[in-house]
CSV table of C-alpha atoms in Angstrom, one decimal:
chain,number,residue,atom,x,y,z
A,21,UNK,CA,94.5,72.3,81.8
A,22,UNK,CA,94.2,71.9,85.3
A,23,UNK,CA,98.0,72.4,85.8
A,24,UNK,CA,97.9,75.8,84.1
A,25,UNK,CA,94.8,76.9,86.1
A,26,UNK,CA,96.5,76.2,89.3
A,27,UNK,CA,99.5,78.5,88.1
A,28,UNK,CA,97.3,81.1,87.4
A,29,UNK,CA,95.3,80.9,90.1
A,30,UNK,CA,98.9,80.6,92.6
A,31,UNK,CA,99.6,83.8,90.6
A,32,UNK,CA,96.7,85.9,91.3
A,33,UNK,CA,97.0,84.3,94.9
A,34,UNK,CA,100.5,85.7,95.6
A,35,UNK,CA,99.1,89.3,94.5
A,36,UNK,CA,96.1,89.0,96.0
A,37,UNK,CA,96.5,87.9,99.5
A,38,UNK,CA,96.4,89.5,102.6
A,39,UNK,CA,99.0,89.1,105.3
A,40,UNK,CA,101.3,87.3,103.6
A,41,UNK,CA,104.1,86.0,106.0
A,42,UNK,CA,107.3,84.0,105.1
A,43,UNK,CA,107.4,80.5,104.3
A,44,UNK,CA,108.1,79.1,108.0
A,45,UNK,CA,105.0,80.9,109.5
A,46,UNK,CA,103.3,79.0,106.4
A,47,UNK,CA,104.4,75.9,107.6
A,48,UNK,CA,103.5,76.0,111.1
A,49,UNK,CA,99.5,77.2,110.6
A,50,UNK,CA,99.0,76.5,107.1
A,51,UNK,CA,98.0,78.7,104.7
A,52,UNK,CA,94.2,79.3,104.0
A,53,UNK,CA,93.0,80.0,100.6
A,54,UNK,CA,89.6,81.6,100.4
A,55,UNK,CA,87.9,82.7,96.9
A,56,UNK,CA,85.3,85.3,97.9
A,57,UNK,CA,83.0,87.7,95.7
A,58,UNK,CA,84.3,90.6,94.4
A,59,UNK,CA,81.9,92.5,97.1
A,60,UNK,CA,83.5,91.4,99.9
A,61,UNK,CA,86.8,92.6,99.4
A,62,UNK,CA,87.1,94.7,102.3
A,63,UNK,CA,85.0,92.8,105.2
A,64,UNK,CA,86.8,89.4,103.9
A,65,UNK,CA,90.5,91.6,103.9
A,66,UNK,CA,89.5,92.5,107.8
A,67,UNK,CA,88.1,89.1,108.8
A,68,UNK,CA,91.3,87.6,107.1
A,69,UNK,CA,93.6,89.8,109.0
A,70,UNK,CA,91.4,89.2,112.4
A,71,UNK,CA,91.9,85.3,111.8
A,72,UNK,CA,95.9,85.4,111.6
A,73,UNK,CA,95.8,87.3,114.3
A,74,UNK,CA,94.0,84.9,116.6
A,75,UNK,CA,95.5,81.8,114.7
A,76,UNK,CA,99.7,82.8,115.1
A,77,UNK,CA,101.0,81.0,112.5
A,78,UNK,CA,97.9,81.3,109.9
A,79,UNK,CA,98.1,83.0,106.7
A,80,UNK,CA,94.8,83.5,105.0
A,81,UNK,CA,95.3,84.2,101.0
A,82,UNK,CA,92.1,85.8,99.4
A,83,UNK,CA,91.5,86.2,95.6
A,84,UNK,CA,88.0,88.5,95.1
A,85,UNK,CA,86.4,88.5,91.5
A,86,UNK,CA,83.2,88.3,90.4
A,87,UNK,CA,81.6,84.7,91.7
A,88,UNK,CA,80.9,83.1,88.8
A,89,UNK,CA,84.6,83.4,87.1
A,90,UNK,CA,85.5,82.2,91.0
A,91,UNK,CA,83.2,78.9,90.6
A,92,UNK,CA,84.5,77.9,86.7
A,93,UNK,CA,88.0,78.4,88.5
A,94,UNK,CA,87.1,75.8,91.2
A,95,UNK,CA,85.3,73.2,89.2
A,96,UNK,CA,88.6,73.2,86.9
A,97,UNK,CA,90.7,72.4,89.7
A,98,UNK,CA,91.9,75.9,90.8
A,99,UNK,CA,93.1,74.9,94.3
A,100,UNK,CA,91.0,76.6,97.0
A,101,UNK,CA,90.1,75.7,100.8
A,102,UNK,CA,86.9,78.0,101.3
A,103,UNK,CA,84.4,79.6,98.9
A,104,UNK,CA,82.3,82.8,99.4
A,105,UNK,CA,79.8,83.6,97.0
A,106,UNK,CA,77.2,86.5,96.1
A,107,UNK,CA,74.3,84.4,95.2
A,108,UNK,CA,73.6,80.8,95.7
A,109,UNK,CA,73.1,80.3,91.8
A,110,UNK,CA,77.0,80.6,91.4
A,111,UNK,CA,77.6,78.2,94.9
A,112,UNK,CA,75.0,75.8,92.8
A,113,UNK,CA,77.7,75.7,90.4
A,114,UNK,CA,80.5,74.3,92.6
A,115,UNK,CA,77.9,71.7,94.5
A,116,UNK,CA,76.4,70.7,91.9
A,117,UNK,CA,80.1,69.9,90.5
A,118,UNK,CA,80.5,67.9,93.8
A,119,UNK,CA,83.2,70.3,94.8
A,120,UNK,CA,82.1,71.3,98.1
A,121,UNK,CA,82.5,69.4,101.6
A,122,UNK,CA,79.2,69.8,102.9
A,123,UNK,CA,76.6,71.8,102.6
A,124,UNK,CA,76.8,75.7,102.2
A,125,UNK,CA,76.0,78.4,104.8
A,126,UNK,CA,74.5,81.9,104.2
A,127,UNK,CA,76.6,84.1,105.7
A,128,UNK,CA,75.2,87.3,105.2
A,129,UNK,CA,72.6,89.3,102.7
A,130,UNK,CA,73.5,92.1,100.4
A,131,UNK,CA,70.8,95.3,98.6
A,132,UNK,CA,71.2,96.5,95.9
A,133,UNK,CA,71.4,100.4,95.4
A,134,UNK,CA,71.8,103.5,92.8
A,135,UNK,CA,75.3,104.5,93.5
A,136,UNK,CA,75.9,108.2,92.0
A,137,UNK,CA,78.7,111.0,92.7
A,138,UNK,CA,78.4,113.0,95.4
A,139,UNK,CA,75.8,115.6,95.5
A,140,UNK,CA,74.0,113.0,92.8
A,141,UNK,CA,74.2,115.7,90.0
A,142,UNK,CA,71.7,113.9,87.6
A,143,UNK,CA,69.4,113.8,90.1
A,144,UNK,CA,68.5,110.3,90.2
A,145,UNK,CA,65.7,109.6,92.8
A,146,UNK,CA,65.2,105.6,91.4
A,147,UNK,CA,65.0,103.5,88.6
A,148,UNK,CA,63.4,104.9,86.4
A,149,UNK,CA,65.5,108.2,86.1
A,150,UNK,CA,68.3,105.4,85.2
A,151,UNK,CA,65.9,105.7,81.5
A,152,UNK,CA,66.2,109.1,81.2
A,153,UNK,CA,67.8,109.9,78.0
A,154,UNK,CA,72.0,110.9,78.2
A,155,UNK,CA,72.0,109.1,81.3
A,156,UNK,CA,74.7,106.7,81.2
A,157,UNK,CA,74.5,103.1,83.5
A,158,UNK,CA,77.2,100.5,84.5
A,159,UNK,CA,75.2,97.1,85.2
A,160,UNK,CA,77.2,94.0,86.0
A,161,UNK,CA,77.1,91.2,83.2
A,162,UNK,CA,74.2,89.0,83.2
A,163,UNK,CA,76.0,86.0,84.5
A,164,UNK,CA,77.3,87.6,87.4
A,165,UNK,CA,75.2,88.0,91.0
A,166,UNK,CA,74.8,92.0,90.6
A,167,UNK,CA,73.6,91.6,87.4
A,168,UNK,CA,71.1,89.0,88.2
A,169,UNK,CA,69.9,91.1,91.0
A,170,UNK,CA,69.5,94.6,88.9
A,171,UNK,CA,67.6,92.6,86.1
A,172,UNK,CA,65.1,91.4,88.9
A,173,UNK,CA,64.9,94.8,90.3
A,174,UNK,CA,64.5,96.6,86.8
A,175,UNK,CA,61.8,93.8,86.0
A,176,UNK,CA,60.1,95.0,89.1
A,177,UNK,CA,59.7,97.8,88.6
A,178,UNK,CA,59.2,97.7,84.6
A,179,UNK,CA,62.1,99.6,84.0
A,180,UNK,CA,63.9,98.9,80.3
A,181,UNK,CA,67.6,100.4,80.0
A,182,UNK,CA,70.3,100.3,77.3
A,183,UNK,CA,73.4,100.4,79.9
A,184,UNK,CA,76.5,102.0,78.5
A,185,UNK,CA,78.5,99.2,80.0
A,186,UNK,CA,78.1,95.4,81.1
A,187,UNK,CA,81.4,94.8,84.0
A,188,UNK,CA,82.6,91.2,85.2
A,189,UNK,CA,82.1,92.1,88.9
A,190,UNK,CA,80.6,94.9,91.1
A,191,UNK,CA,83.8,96.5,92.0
A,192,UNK,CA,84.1,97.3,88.2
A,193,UNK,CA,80.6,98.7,87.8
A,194,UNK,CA,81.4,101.2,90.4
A,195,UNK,CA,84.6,102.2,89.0
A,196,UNK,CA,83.0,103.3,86.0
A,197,UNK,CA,80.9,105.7,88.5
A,198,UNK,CA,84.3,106.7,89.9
A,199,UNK,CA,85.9,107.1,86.9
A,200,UNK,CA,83.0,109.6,85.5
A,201,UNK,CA,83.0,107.2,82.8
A,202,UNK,CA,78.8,106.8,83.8
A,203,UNK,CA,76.7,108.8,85.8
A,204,UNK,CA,75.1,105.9,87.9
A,205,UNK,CA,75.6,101.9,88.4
A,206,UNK,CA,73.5,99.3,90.0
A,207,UNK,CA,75.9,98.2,92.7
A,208,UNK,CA,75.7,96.8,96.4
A,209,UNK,CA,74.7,98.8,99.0
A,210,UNK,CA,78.1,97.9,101.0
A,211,UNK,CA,80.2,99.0,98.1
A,212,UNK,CA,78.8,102.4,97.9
A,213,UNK,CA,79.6,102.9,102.0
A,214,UNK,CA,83.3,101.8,101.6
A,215,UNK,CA,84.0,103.8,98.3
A,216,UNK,CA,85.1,107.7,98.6
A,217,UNK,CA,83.3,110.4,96.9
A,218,UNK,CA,79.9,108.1,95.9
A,219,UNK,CA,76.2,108.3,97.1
A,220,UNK,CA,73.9,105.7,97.8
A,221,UNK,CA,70.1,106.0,96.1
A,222,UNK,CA,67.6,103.7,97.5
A,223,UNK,CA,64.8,102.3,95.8
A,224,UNK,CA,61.6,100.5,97.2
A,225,UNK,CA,62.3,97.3,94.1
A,226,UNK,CA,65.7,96.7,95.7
A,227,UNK,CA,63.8,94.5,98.3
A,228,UNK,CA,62.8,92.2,95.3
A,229,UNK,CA,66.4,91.3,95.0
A,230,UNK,CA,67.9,90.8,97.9
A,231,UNK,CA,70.8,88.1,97.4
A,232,UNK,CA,72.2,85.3,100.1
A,233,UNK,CA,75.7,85.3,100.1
A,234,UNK,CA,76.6,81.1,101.0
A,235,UNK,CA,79.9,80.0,102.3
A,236,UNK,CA,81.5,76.5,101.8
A,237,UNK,CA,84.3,74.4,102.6
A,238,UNK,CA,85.9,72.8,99.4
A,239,UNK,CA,85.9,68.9,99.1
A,240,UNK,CA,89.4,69.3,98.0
A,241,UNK,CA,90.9,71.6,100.5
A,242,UNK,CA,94.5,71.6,101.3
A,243,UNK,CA,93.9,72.7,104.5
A,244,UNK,CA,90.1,71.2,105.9
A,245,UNK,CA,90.6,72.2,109.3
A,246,UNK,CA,92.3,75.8,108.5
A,247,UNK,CA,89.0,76.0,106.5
A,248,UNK,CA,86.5,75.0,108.8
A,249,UNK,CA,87.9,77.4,111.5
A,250,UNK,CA,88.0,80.4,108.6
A,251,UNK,CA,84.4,79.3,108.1
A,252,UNK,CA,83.4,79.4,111.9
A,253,UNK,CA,85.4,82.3,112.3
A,254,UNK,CA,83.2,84.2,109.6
A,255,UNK,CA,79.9,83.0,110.7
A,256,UNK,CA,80.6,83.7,113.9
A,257,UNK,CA,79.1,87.0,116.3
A,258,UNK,CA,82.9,88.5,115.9
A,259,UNK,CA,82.4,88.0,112.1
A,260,UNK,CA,78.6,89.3,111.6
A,261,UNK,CA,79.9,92.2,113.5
A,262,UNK,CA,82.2,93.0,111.0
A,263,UNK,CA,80.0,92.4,107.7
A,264,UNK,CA,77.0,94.3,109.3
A,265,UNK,CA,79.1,97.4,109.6
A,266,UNK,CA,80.0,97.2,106.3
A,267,UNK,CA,76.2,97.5,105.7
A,268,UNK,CA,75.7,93.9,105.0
A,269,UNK,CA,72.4,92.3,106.6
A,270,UNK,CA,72.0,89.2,108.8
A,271,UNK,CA,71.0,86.1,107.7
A,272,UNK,CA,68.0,84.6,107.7
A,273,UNK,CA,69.0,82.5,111.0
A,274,UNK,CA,71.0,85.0,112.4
């Protein structure tokens, strides 16, 4: 079992990563393989690309999905040097498996928001226009941080919704919004600013679920040190720069 995770996982690794370089420059940094939340695609793609750079040599390989399908991957032995996930329930899942090498850092916080077309046609001003009758919602699957974080926020503010779909990760919710396949989705605030033709709706229960996102190094890295610098090298002012224009918010310590 393990043996056929690690091929798929190598798979979705070759497809996934970002600067890939030949085998030589490989050799000489190491590679760095970092599972990250679906949500951080793009700051994680940058930050990836802004490590090789100051690491000649490096090559940093990212697969993104939704955190919870990323921590059953690493506690069946998908090989990975550095997790990054939306919620600390999922990292629970990977320490509590003793797959981590220490303890895990919050590395940024994410909000929730409505995300509608442009010029919001339904006119959705909050939640509870997401209950109107023939208004269709994409919610993330219970299991997964965005989902966790709308059914908090919907709980706050006692809304009760039938969504017309339940996705495996935020980038899939806000396809569906993309698409035109739904008319809103409960989706990060950071999605909405780096997706083309979509709107952000605020609403006051968002700050009832705001979610950590922790970062670890994994207790059976291939390459520790390549993963403690990717680590440092996300936490650090260079990196916060780049996840708080992306809309992300500091951490608590930060």
């Amino acid at each position: 079992m393990r043996a056929a995770l690690a091929g798929v996982a190598a798979l979705s690794l070759a497809l996934t990563g970002c600067g890939a370089g030949d085998g030589s420059t490989a050799e000489q940094g190491g590679t760095v393989t970092v599972f990250a939340a679906a949500s951080l695609t793009e700051t994680f793609t940058k930050l990836g690309r802004d490590f090789e750079a100051a690491h000649p040599g490096t090559r940093v390989v990212l697969n993104f999905a939704g955190s919870s399908a990323l921590a059953t991957q690493i506690t069946q032995g998908a090989p990975a040097d550095v997790f990054a996930a939306a919620s600390p329930a999922t990292m629970k899942t990977v320490t509590d498996a003793g797959d981590a090498a220490g303890p895990p850092a919050v590395l940024a916080r994410n909000q929730l928001v409505i995300a509608v077309p442009q010029g919001n046609p339904d006119r959705v001003g909050g939640l509870a226009d997401l209950a109107r009758p023939g208004v269709k919602v994409a919610l993330c699957a219970a299991q997964v941080p965005c989902g966790t974080a709308a059914k908090s926020a919907l709980d706050a503010a006692g809304v009760r919704l039938t969504p017309a779909t339940l996705e495996q990760d935020v980038k899939g919710a806000l396809a569906k919004v993309k698409l035109g396949e739904v008319d809103a989705a409960l989706v990060y605030r950071t999605d909405v600013r780096a997706a083309a033709g979509l709107a952000a709706v605020e609403f006051p229960e968002s700050a009832r679920a705001v979610n950590d996102y922790p970062i670890v190094v994994l207790k059976h890295a291939g390459n520790p040190d390549g993963a403690r610098a990717f680590v440092d090298h996300v936490r650090s002012d260079a990196g916060l720069t780049v996840l708080t224009a992306a809309g992300f918010q500091a951490p608590p310590s930060r």
